[in-house]
């Protein structure tokens, strides 16, 4: 077991600054989305953040074939700082992603749209790997994941199951998880359709 302070050293303060900077950006988006609206608007239902623990980072670097040192942790992978944004609807996912991509203080390194191209296990989300260009966190890499509440629920349970040491009937369980993911995606589309119908009806 390695303490985060031991692995990251003085860089831990910079990572914390990056985490706070991105959380403030999400809050800014939430405020802008609600501006001028007569009813409460909550495109972001939940936002969580974390700095990857030293042990978790070392394991990831090992799995990727990188050196297990601080330089690799900050340059070879992008998720020493991670932000997870949970939205109510798929449309909100794309709206906040587009807003983040337009921010001059963020340099988008690459994006992955798992809604358009789901992973084989059925996972759907929108990932942004970026570099912060301003403030105390300037130069810091981070990853933002944006997903719906329904997919977040599925992904949380799938993650717990995946990390069990022994999984009985593994193939069957993975097929069931994929089926559930597809059904959740279909529900997301239906809820988006209902929302669009209601909004158009009142315009």
GROMACS .gro file of N, CA and C in nm, residues 25-90:
model
  198
   25UNK      N    1  -1.617   2.450  -1.312
   25UNK     CA    2  -1.665   2.465  -1.450
   25UNK      C    3  -1.801   2.400  -1.468
   26UNK      N    4  -1.819   2.283  -1.407
   26UNK     CA    5  -1.947   2.215  -1.414
   26UNK      C    6  -2.055   2.299  -1.347
   27UNK      N    7  -2.022   2.358  -1.233
   27UNK     CA    8  -2.115   2.445  -1.161
   27UNK      C    9  -2.150   2.567  -1.246
   28UNK      N   10  -2.051   2.618  -1.319
   28UNK     CA   11  -2.074   2.733  -1.407
   28UNK      C   12  -2.172   2.696  -1.519
   29UNK      N   13  -2.152   2.577  -1.575
   29UNK     CA   14  -2.244   2.532  -1.680
   29UNK      C   15  -2.386   2.520  -1.625
   30UNK      N   16  -2.398   2.462  -1.508
   30UNK     CA   17  -2.529   2.446  -1.446
   30UNK      C   18  -2.597   2.581  -1.427
   31UNK      N   19  -2.520   2.680  -1.384
   31UNK     CA   20  -2.574   2.813  -1.363
   31UNK      C   21  -2.617   2.878  -1.495
   32UNK      N   22  -2.535   2.862  -1.599
   32UNK     CA   23  -2.568   2.918  -1.730
   32UNK      C   24  -2.694   2.853  -1.788
   33UNK      N   25  -2.707   2.721  -1.770
   33UNK     CA   26  -2.822   2.649  -1.823
   33UNK      C   27  -2.951   2.696  -1.758
   34UNK      N   28  -2.943   2.733  -1.629
   34UNK     CA   29  -3.062   2.776  -1.556
   34UNK      C   30  -3.092   2.924  -1.574
   35UNK      N   31  -2.997   3.000  -1.627
   35UNK     CA   32  -3.014   3.144  -1.642
   35UNK      C   33  -3.131   3.178  -1.734
   36UNK      N   34  -3.219   3.263  -1.684
   36UNK     CA   35  -3.332   3.308  -1.766
   36UNK      C   36  -3.449   3.212  -1.770
   37UNK      N   37  -3.437   3.097  -1.703
   37UNK     CA   38  -3.546   3.000  -1.702
   37UNK      C   39  -3.642   3.030  -1.587
   38UNK      N   40  -3.771   3.014  -1.613
   38UNK     CA   41  -3.871   3.041  -1.509
   38UNK      C   42  -3.889   2.922  -1.416
   39UNK      N   43  -3.845   2.804  -1.461
   39UNK     CA   44  -3.855   2.684  -1.378
   39UNK      C   45  -3.714   2.630  -1.353
   40UNK      N   46  -3.695   2.555  -1.243
   40UNK     CA   47  -3.563   2.499  -1.214
   40UNK      C   48  -3.513   2.410  -1.328
   41UNK      N   49  -3.387   2.428  -1.365
   41UNK     CA   50  -3.326   2.347  -1.470
   41UNK      C   51  -3.206   2.275  -1.410
   42UNK      N   52  -3.203   2.144  -1.423
   42UNK     CA   53  -3.095   2.065  -1.365
   42UNK      C   54  -3.040   1.967  -1.469
   43UNK      N   55  -2.966   2.017  -1.568
   43UNK     CA   56  -2.909   1.926  -1.668
   43UNK      C   57  -2.807   1.831  -1.607
   44UNK      N   58  -2.740   1.877  -1.500
   44UNK     CA   59  -2.646   1.790  -1.429
   44UNK      C   60  -2.714   1.743  -1.302
   45UNK      N   61  -2.742   1.614  -1.295
   45UNK     CA   62  -2.811   1.558  -1.180
   45UNK      C   63  -2.714   1.526  -1.066
   46UNK      N   64  -2.590   1.495  -1.105
   46UNK     CA   65  -2.491   1.455  -1.006
   46UNK      C   66  -2.352   1.474  -1.066
   47UNK      N   67  -2.258   1.514  -0.982
   47UNK     CA   68  -2.120   1.528  -1.030
   47UNK      C   69  -2.026   1.478  -0.921
   48UNK      N   70  -1.942   1.384  -0.958
   48UNK     CA   71  -1.848   1.327  -0.863
   48UNK      C   72  -1.705   1.344  -0.916
   49UNK      N   73  -1.611   1.349  -0.827
   49UNK     CA   74  -1.472   1.365  -0.869
   49UNK      C   75  -1.382   1.280  -0.781
   50UNK      N   76  -1.263   1.254  -0.833
   50UNK     CA   77  -1.164   1.181  -0.752
   50UNK      C   78  -1.026   1.201  -0.812
   51UNK      N   79  -0.927   1.186  -0.729
   51UNK     CA   80  -0.789   1.175  -0.773
   51UNK      C   81  -0.752   1.028  -0.760
   52UNK      N   82  -0.702   0.970  -0.866
   52UNK     CA   83  -0.674   0.826  -0.866
   52UNK      C   84  -0.574   0.792  -0.756
   53UNK      N   85  -0.606   0.693  -0.676
   53UNK     CA   86  -0.516   0.654  -0.568
   53UNK      C   87  -0.384   0.604  -0.625
   54UNK      N   88  -0.281   0.611  -0.544
   54UNK     CA   89  -0.149   0.568  -0.587
   54UNK      C   90  -0.150   0.422  -0.631
   55UNK      N   91  -0.212   0.335  -0.551
   55UNK     CA   92  -0.216   0.193  -0.584
   55UNK      C   93  -0.291   0.167  -0.715
   56UNK      N   94  -0.403   0.236  -0.732
   56UNK     CA   95  -0.482   0.219  -0.854
   56UNK      C   96  -0.405   0.269  -0.976
   57UNK      N   97  -0.336   0.380  -0.961
   57UNK     CA   98  -0.257   0.435  -1.070
   57UNK      C   99  -0.142   0.342  -1.108
   58UNK      N  100  -0.073   0.292  -1.010
   58UNK     CA  101   0.039   0.200  -1.037
   58UNK      C  102  -0.010   0.076  -1.111
   59UNK      N  103  -0.123   0.023  -1.066
   59UNK     CA  104  -0.179  -0.095  -1.131
   59UNK      C  105  -0.215  -0.065  -1.277
   60UNK      N  106  -0.272   0.051  -1.301
   60UNK     CA  107  -0.310   0.088  -1.439
   60UNK      C  108  -0.186   0.102  -1.526
   61UNK      N  109  -0.084   0.167  -1.474
   61UNK     CA  110   0.039   0.185  -1.550
   61UNK      C  111   0.103   0.050  -1.583
   62UNK      N  112   0.101  -0.040  -1.487
   62UNK     CA  113   0.155  -0.175  -1.510
   62UNK      C  114   0.078  -0.246  -1.621
   63UNK      N  115  -0.056  -0.237  -1.613
   63UNK     CA  116  -0.141  -0.304  -1.713
   63UNK      C  117  -0.119  -0.247  -1.853
   64UNK      N  118  -0.086  -0.118  -1.860
   64UNK     CA  119  -0.065  -0.052  -1.990
   64UNK      C  120   0.079  -0.066  -2.040
   65UNK      N  121   0.165  -0.122  -1.957
   65UNK     CA  122   0.304  -0.140  -1.997
   65UNK      C  123   0.390  -0.016  -1.982
   66UNK      N  124   0.347   0.081  -1.898
   66UNK     CA  125   0.422   0.203  -1.876
   66UNK      C  126   0.508   0.191  -1.749
   67UNK      N  127   0.603   0.282  -1.737
   67UNK     CA  128   0.678   0.291  -1.612
   67UNK      C  129   0.582   0.329  -1.499
   68UNK      N  130   0.610   0.280  -1.381
   68UNK     CA  131   0.521   0.307  -1.268
   68UNK      C  132   0.575   0.423  -1.184
   69UNK      N  133   0.600   0.535  -1.251
   69UNK     CA  134   0.651   0.652  -1.180
   69UNK      C  135   0.559   0.771  -1.201
   70UNK      N  136   0.591   0.881  -1.134
   70UNK     CA  137   0.506   0.999  -1.137
   70UNK      C  138   0.495   1.057  -1.278
   71UNK      N  139   0.605   1.061  -1.350
   71UNK     CA  140   0.603   1.118  -1.485
   71UNK      C  141   0.505   1.044  -1.574
   72UNK      N  142   0.507   0.912  -1.567
   72UNK     CA  143   0.414   0.832  -1.649
   72UNK      C  144   0.271   0.856  -1.604
   73UNK      N  145   0.250   0.869  -1.474
   73UNK     CA  146   0.115   0.890  -1.421
   73UNK      C  147   0.055   1.020  -1.470
   74UNK      N  148   0.139   1.120  -1.493
   74UNK     CA  149   0.089   1.252  -1.532
   74UNK      C  150   0.091   1.276  -1.682
   75UNK      N  151   0.160   1.190  -1.757
   75UNK     CA  152   0.172   1.214  -1.901
   75UNK      C  153   0.125   1.099  -1.989
   76UNK      N  154   0.142   0.974  -1.944
   76UNK     CA  155   0.107   0.860  -2.029
   76UNK      C  156  -0.040   0.821  -2.018
   77UNK      N  157  -0.104   0.855  -1.909
   77UNK     CA  158  -0.248   0.834  -1.893
   77UNK      C  159  -0.310   0.969  -1.856
   78UNK      N  160  -0.442   0.980  -1.873
   78UNK     CA  161  -0.506   1.110  -1.858
   78UNK      C  162  -0.596   1.121  -1.736
   79UNK      N  163  -0.609   1.015  -1.659
   79UNK     CA  164  -0.713   1.018  -1.557
   79UNK      C  165  -0.662   1.019  -1.413
   80UNK      N  166  -0.547   1.083  -1.390
   80UNK     CA  167  -0.507   1.103  -1.250
   80UNK      C  168  -0.616   1.183  -1.180
   81UNK      N  169  -0.675   1.278  -1.256
   81UNK     CA  170  -0.792   1.352  -1.210
   81UNK      C  171  -0.911   1.305  -1.293
   82UNK      N  172  -1.017   1.264  -1.226
   82UNK     CA  173  -1.136   1.217  -1.296
   82UNK      C  174  -1.261   1.287  -1.247
   83UNK      N  175  -1.343   1.329  -1.342
   83UNK     CA  176  -1.472   1.391  -1.311
   83UNK      C  177  -1.581   1.309  -1.379
   84UNK      N  178  -1.685   1.274  -1.306
   84UNK     CA  179  -1.798   1.201  -1.364
   84UNK      C  180  -1.923   1.286  -1.351
   85UNK      N  181  -1.980   1.319  -1.464
   85UNK     CA  182  -2.101   1.402  -1.469
   85UNK      C  183  -2.218   1.312  -1.508
   86UNK      N  184  -2.323   1.317  -1.428
   86UNK     CA  185  -2.442   1.234  -1.453
   86UNK      C  186  -2.558   1.326  -1.489
   87UNK      N  187  -2.617   1.300  -1.605
   87UNK     CA  188  -2.728   1.380  -1.656
   87UNK      C  189  -2.856   1.297  -1.659
   88UNK      N  190  -2.968   1.367  -1.670
   88UNK     CA  191  -3.095   1.297  -1.677
   88UNK      C  192  -3.124   1.241  -1.815
   89UNK      N  193  -3.079   1.311  -1.920
   89UNK     CA  194  -3.113   1.274  -2.056
   89UNK      C  195  -2.990   1.273  -2.146
   90UNK      N  196  -2.997   1.193  -2.251
   90UNK     CA  197  -2.885   1.182  -2.345
   90UNK      C  198  -2.854   1.318  -2.408
   0.00000   0.00000   0.00000
